[in-house]
């Protein structure tokens, strides 16, 4: 059975070039989840030494976890859609009931972008910022692992 929730939004994203079809791959989805786990572990071990680098790893872990859901279905964000397309596609399919769990991803994306492309008045990322979002990144990974079996290829 095909996953139907959010189908209109996914079709629109495919038509606009924000998403593309790729061969569905549970193996690649699992690889992304494994990478996400490694990123979280590295962030956990290095957040006091390099909080900015640790935060970038947390964000990448979160993005890869969400992207694994799409890869499992045979969908991938394009450069036109970027990281927001990953969030939009997953949210379209999982909200409700899991929308609340996804809300912090965009905040993390903006925070990571401000660290990657700082302005003179941009505050730096602190170890406390990393600690705050370690749990969120782990939640994204757990959410993805939970839904992979439920979401068939698009």
PDB file of N, CA and C in Angstrom, residues 32 35-47 50-65 105 108 112 115-116 125 130 133-134 136-138 140:
ATOM      1  N   UNK A  32      21.903   6.325   6.021  1.00  0.00           N
ATOM      2  CA  UNK A  32      21.724   7.692   6.520  1.00  0.00           C
ATOM      3  C   UNK A  32      21.465   7.709   8.021  1.00  0.00           C
ATOM      4  N   UNK A  35      24.751   7.100   9.760  1.00  0.00           N
ATOM      5  CA  UNK A  35      25.545   8.330   9.748  1.00  0.00           C
ATOM      6  C   UNK A  35      25.012   9.327  10.765  1.00  0.00           C
ATOM      7  N   UNK A  36      23.696   9.442  10.858  1.00  0.00           N
ATOM      8  CA  UNK A  36      23.092  10.354  11.833  1.00  0.00           C
ATOM      9  C   UNK A  36      23.513   9.974  13.249  1.00  0.00           C
ATOM     10  N   UNK A  37      23.490   8.692  13.538  1.00  0.00           N
ATOM     11  CA  UNK A  37      23.899   8.234  14.868  1.00  0.00           C
ATOM     12  C   UNK A  37      25.356   8.583  15.151  1.00  0.00           C
ATOM     13  N   UNK A  38      26.218   8.392  14.189  1.00  0.00           N
ATOM     14  CA  UNK A  38      27.638   8.724  14.370  1.00  0.00           C
ATOM     15  C   UNK A  38      27.831  10.224  14.567  1.00  0.00           C
ATOM     16  N   UNK A  39      27.090  11.027  13.826  1.00  0.00           N
ATOM     17  CA  UNK A  39      27.179  12.481  13.998  1.00  0.00           C
ATOM     18  C   UNK A  39      26.758  12.890  15.409  1.00  0.00           C
ATOM     19  N   UNK A  40      25.687  12.281  15.896  1.00  0.00           N
ATOM     20  CA  UNK A  40      25.210  12.600  17.251  1.00  0.00           C
ATOM     21  C   UNK A  40      26.269  12.214  18.278  1.00  0.00           C
ATOM     22  N   UNK A  41      26.869  11.048  18.120  1.00  0.00           N
ATOM     23  CA  UNK A  41      27.901  10.607  19.067  1.00  0.00           C
ATOM     24  C   UNK A  41      29.108  11.540  19.051  1.00  0.00           C
ATOM     25  N   UNK A  42      29.538  11.948  17.861  1.00  0.00           N
ATOM     26  CA  UNK A  42      30.671  12.876  17.772  1.00  0.00           C
ATOM     27  C   UNK A  42      30.321  14.235  18.388  1.00  0.00           C
ATOM     28  N   UNK A  43      29.125  14.709  18.138  1.00  0.00           N
ATOM     29  CA  UNK A  43      28.699  15.983  18.730  1.00  0.00           C
ATOM     30  C   UNK A  43      28.685  15.887  20.251  1.00  0.00           C
ATOM     31  N   UNK A  44      28.217  14.768  20.752  1.00  0.00           N
ATOM     32  CA  UNK A  44      28.153  14.560  22.206  1.00  0.00           C
ATOM     33  C   UNK A  44      29.550  14.556  22.824  1.00  0.00           C
ATOM     34  N   UNK A  45      30.513  14.012  22.096  1.00  0.00           N
ATOM     35  CA  UNK A  45      31.857  13.917  22.666  1.00  0.00           C
ATOM     36  C   UNK A  45      32.681  15.188  22.485  1.00  0.00           C
ATOM     37  N   UNK A  46      32.283  16.070  21.550  1.00  0.00           N
ATOM     38  CA  UNK A  46      33.129  17.220  21.265  1.00  0.00           C
ATOM     39  C   UNK A  46      32.502  18.579  21.460  1.00  0.00           C
ATOM     40  N   UNK A  47      31.341  18.630  22.105  1.00  0.00           N
ATOM     41  CA  UNK A  47      30.639  19.911  22.168  1.00  0.00           C
ATOM     42  C   UNK A  47      31.333  20.954  23.036  1.00  0.00           C
ATOM     43  N   UNK A  50      34.502  22.096  20.557  1.00  0.00           N
ATOM     44  CA  UNK A  50      34.103  22.771  19.321  1.00  0.00           C
ATOM     45  C   UNK A  50      32.582  22.800  19.220  1.00  0.00           C
ATOM     46  N   UNK A  51      31.943  23.713  19.935  1.00  0.00           N
ATOM     47  CA  UNK A  51      30.478  23.733  19.917  1.00  0.00           C
ATOM     48  C   UNK A  51      29.895  24.006  18.532  1.00  0.00           C
ATOM     49  N   UNK A  52      30.534  24.845  17.736  1.00  0.00           N
ATOM     50  CA  UNK A  52      30.011  25.127  16.405  1.00  0.00           C
ATOM     51  C   UNK A  52      30.069  23.883  15.525  1.00  0.00           C
ATOM     52  N   UNK A  53      31.184  23.192  15.541  1.00  0.00           N
ATOM     53  CA  UNK A  53      31.305  21.951  14.779  1.00  0.00           C
ATOM     54  C   UNK A  53      30.332  20.892  15.271  1.00  0.00           C
ATOM     55  N   UNK A  54      30.167  20.804  16.579  1.00  0.00           N
ATOM     56  CA  UNK A  54      29.229  19.838  17.145  1.00  0.00           C
ATOM     57  C   UNK A  54      27.801  20.155  16.707  1.00  0.00           C
ATOM     58  N   UNK A  55      27.467  21.440  16.684  1.00  0.00           N
ATOM     59  CA  UNK A  55      26.115  21.824  16.274  1.00  0.00           C
ATOM     60  C   UNK A  55      25.888  21.500  14.798  1.00  0.00           C
ATOM     61  N   UNK A  56      26.891  21.729  13.982  1.00  0.00           N
ATOM     62  CA  UNK A  56      26.766  21.381  12.562  1.00  0.00           C
ATOM     63  C   UNK A  56      26.522  19.884  12.406  1.00  0.00           C
ATOM     64  N   UNK A  57      27.203  19.076  13.210  1.00  0.00           N
ATOM     65  CA  UNK A  57      26.974  17.635  13.175  1.00  0.00           C
ATOM     66  C   UNK A  57      25.556  17.282  13.611  1.00  0.00           C
ATOM     67  N   UNK A  58      25.049  17.968  14.633  1.00  0.00           N
ATOM     68  CA  UNK A  58      23.677  17.706  15.080  1.00  0.00           C
ATOM     69  C   UNK A  58      22.668  18.036  13.991  1.00  0.00           C
ATOM     70  N   UNK A  59      22.885  19.166  13.355  1.00  0.00           N
ATOM     71  CA  UNK A  59      21.973  19.548  12.281  1.00  0.00           C
ATOM     72  C   UNK A  59      22.048  18.532  11.140  1.00  0.00           C
ATOM     73  N   UNK A  60      23.261  18.151  10.738  1.00  0.00           N
ATOM     74  CA  UNK A  60      23.401  17.165   9.675  1.00  0.00           C
ATOM     75  C   UNK A  60      22.771  15.828  10.066  1.00  0.00           C
ATOM     76  N   UNK A  61      22.911  15.445  11.318  1.00  0.00           N
ATOM     77  CA  UNK A  61      22.272  14.215  11.795  1.00  0.00           C
ATOM     78  C   UNK A  61      20.760  14.314  11.646  1.00  0.00           C
ATOM     79  N   UNK A  62      20.203  15.447  12.006  1.00  0.00           N
ATOM     80  CA  UNK A  62      18.758  15.652  11.900  1.00  0.00           C
ATOM     81  C   UNK A  62      18.307  15.611  10.451  1.00  0.00           C
ATOM     82  N   UNK A  63      19.026  16.302   9.582  1.00  0.00           N
ATOM     83  CA  UNK A  63      18.687  16.328   8.159  1.00  0.00           C
ATOM     84  C   UNK A  63      18.775  14.934   7.548  1.00  0.00           C
ATOM     85  N   UNK A  64      19.822  14.195   7.871  1.00  0.00           N
ATOM     86  CA  UNK A  64      19.979  12.851   7.322  1.00  0.00           C
ATOM     87  C   UNK A  64      18.889  11.912   7.835  1.00  0.00           C
ATOM     88  N   UNK A  65      18.508  12.069   9.081  1.00  0.00           N
ATOM     89  CA  UNK A  65      17.429  11.236   9.624  1.00  0.00           C
ATOM     90  C   UNK A  65      16.134  11.475   8.850  1.00  0.00           C
ATOM     91  N   UNK A 105      13.270  21.415  13.720  1.00  0.00           N
ATOM     92  CA  UNK A 105      14.243  21.263  12.636  1.00  0.00           C
ATOM     93  C   UNK A 105      14.548  22.597  11.963  1.00  0.00           C
ATOM     94  N   UNK A 108      16.717  24.746  14.096  1.00  0.00           N
ATOM     95  CA  UNK A 108      18.093  24.245  14.061  1.00  0.00           C
ATOM     96  C   UNK A 108      18.768  24.621  12.746  1.00  0.00           C
ATOM     97  N   UNK A 112      22.121  26.848  12.566  1.00  0.00           N
ATOM     98  CA  UNK A 112      23.307  26.328  11.887  1.00  0.00           C
ATOM     99  C   UNK A 112      23.737  27.277  10.772  1.00  0.00           C
ATOM    100  N   UNK A 115      25.592  30.227  12.030  1.00  0.00           N
ATOM    101  CA  UNK A 115      26.967  29.897  12.416  1.00  0.00           C
ATOM    102  C   UNK A 115      27.861  29.704  11.192  1.00  0.00           C
ATOM    103  N   UNK A 116      27.287  29.137  10.131  1.00  0.00           N
ATOM    104  CA  UNK A 116      28.047  28.912   8.899  1.00  0.00           C
ATOM    105  C   UNK A 116      28.335  30.209   8.162  1.00  0.00           C
ATOM    106  N   UNK A 125      27.790  29.825  18.747  1.00  0.00           N
ATOM    107  CA  UNK A 125      27.117  28.658  19.318  1.00  0.00           C
ATOM    108  C   UNK A 125      27.874  28.249  20.571  1.00  0.00           C
ATOM    109  N   UNK A 130      24.347  23.243  22.040  1.00  0.00           N
ATOM    110  CA  UNK A 130      24.507  21.863  21.579  1.00  0.00           C
ATOM    111  C   UNK A 130      23.747  20.909  22.494  1.00  0.00           C
ATOM    112  N   UNK A 133      20.039  20.830  21.839  1.00  0.00           N
ATOM    113  CA  UNK A 133      19.547  20.178  20.627  1.00  0.00           C
ATOM    114  C   UNK A 133      20.065  18.761  20.409  1.00  0.00           C
ATOM    115  N   UNK A 134      20.912  18.266  21.306  1.00  0.00           N
ATOM    116  CA  UNK A 134      21.303  16.856  21.226  1.00  0.00           C
ATOM    117  C   UNK A 134      20.068  15.959  21.294  1.00  0.00           C
ATOM    118  N   UNK A 136      16.996  16.726  20.533  1.00  0.00           N
ATOM    119  CA  UNK A 136      16.171  16.893  19.332  1.00  0.00           C
ATOM    120  C   UNK A 136      16.713  16.050  18.179  1.00  0.00           C
ATOM    121  N   UNK A 137      18.010  16.075  17.970  1.00  0.00           N
ATOM    122  CA  UNK A 137      18.607  15.278  16.900  1.00  0.00           C
ATOM    123  C   UNK A 137      18.343  13.788  17.120  1.00  0.00           C
ATOM    124  N   UNK A 138      18.468  13.346  18.354  1.00  0.00           N
ATOM    125  CA  UNK A 138      18.186  11.941  18.669  1.00  0.00           C
ATOM    126  C   UNK A 138      16.709  11.620  18.436  1.00  0.00           C
ATOM    127  N   UNK A 140      14.783  13.041  16.132  1.00  0.00           N
ATOM    128  CA  UNK A 140      14.605  12.915  14.682  1.00  0.00           C
ATOM    129  C   UNK A 140      15.048  11.537  14.212  1.00  0.00           C
TER     130      UNK A 140
END
